[in-house]
Amino acid sequence: SAVISQKPSRDICQRGTSLTIQCQVDSQVTMMFWYRQQPGQSLTLIATANQGSEATYESGFVIDKFPISRPNLTFSTLTVSNMSPEDSSIYLCSVSLAVRGGYTFGSGTRLTVV
Amino acid sequence: QKEVEQNSGPLSVPEGAIASLNCTYSDRGSQSFFWYRQYSGKSPELIMSIYSNGDKEDGRFTAQLNKASQYVFLLIRDSQPSDSATYLCAVEGSSNYQLIWGAGTKLIIKP
């Protein structure tokens, strides 16, 4: 399985600012996913990050709010822009190493917007 | 809309007993099924995968899959307090192979 380094692990940010979350994988992967998890809730997929093309966003999430970069097959960033308290959540990156192989997750970023 | 349903719990089980967690799904074409364990404040961890009808055992964990009835179970034998966590069921969608997640079942093992 892959080892994923995600940072920062947590941050407290002022409303109106932006935070960029980084995800580094120890092997090349085709698909990387960004999730959000509210306290006590399940996982909500924000977008799929594709190397060499635009990210694919799920309903309710837009590129202006959550821009994603995927410069190579081992790295991706998610930016949470113009933050409001409603953006307070845990953000997780994950990768799929193979079809039917399930996903591996980074350790998560706990974001609090004040 | 493809869905995965789980009882939210909490499910309380005495230490040493069998914990039974269930999950139903709507996508009849799904072929891959996963159970994840998530401790509070941690990220999900894959504990079981199953692809064929029947049982798959790994230590104290057994996954049971019935594609005709569209359910997948997770059984935990000899439950330990360290098994207390939220268990997420995930099903690979037949159209795009992305995982569809259940809401999770919170399991509490009482000493």
XYZ file of C-alpha atoms in Angstrom, chain A residues 6-83:
78
model
C -0.466 15.172 4.276
C 0.166 18.569 5.788
C -0.612 20.626 7.671
C -2.206 18.289 10.188
C -4.278 21.114 11.608
C -4.694 24.848 11.306
C -6.799 27.671 12.670
C -7.490 30.322 10.051
C -9.191 33.664 9.864
C -12.306 33.967 7.738
C -11.648 35.349 4.283
C -8.193 33.812 4.026
C -7.048 30.725 2.113
C -5.274 27.541 3.146
C -3.389 25.144 0.911
C -3.204 21.491 1.918
C -0.467 19.309 0.473
C -0.507 15.586 -0.188
C 2.644 13.633 -1.109
C 2.541 9.949 -2.057
C 5.536 7.619 -1.990
C 4.599 6.013 -5.308
C 3.114 7.130 -8.580
C -0.669 7.007 -8.649
C -3.104 7.878 -11.378
C -6.032 9.045 -9.294
C -5.980 11.154 -6.154
C -9.109 12.170 -4.309
C -9.915 14.975 -1.948
C -12.580 14.441 0.705
C -14.207 16.499 3.401
C -15.510 14.985 6.625
C -17.646 16.968 9.022
C -17.593 15.871 12.692
C -19.599 12.691 13.136
C -20.332 12.457 9.419
C -19.165 10.249 6.608
C -16.864 11.197 3.766
C -17.905 13.655 1.082
C -15.907 13.634 -2.133
C -14.826 17.128 -3.184
C -12.962 16.293 -6.382
C -10.759 13.860 -8.231
C -7.312 15.204 -9.075
C -5.990 14.051 -12.422
C -2.396 14.538 -13.500
C -2.142 16.706 -16.581
C -5.775 17.767 -16.686
C -8.327 19.744 -14.733
C -9.715 18.226 -11.563
C -13.211 16.757 -11.686
C -15.475 18.341 -9.069
C -18.498 16.802 -7.428
C -21.845 18.528 -7.225
C -21.740 21.384 -4.749
C -18.011 22.011 -5.074
C -16.472 24.516 -7.494
C -12.977 25.237 -8.678
C -12.997 28.849 -7.521
C -13.594 27.754 -3.950
C -11.450 24.597 -3.963
C -8.705 24.918 -6.578
C -6.629 21.787 -6.979
C -3.221 21.266 -8.474
C -1.718 17.958 -9.631
C 1.696 18.719 -11.100
C 2.899 15.094 -11.148
C 1.885 11.543 -10.252
C 2.980 11.788 -6.593
C 1.766 15.206 -5.427
C -1.405 17.267 -5.181
C -2.651 20.326 -3.354
C -6.122 21.465 -2.361
C -6.718 25.119 -1.537
C -9.710 26.208 0.513
C -10.312 29.779 -0.599
C -12.070 32.725 1.023
C -12.810 30.614 4.063
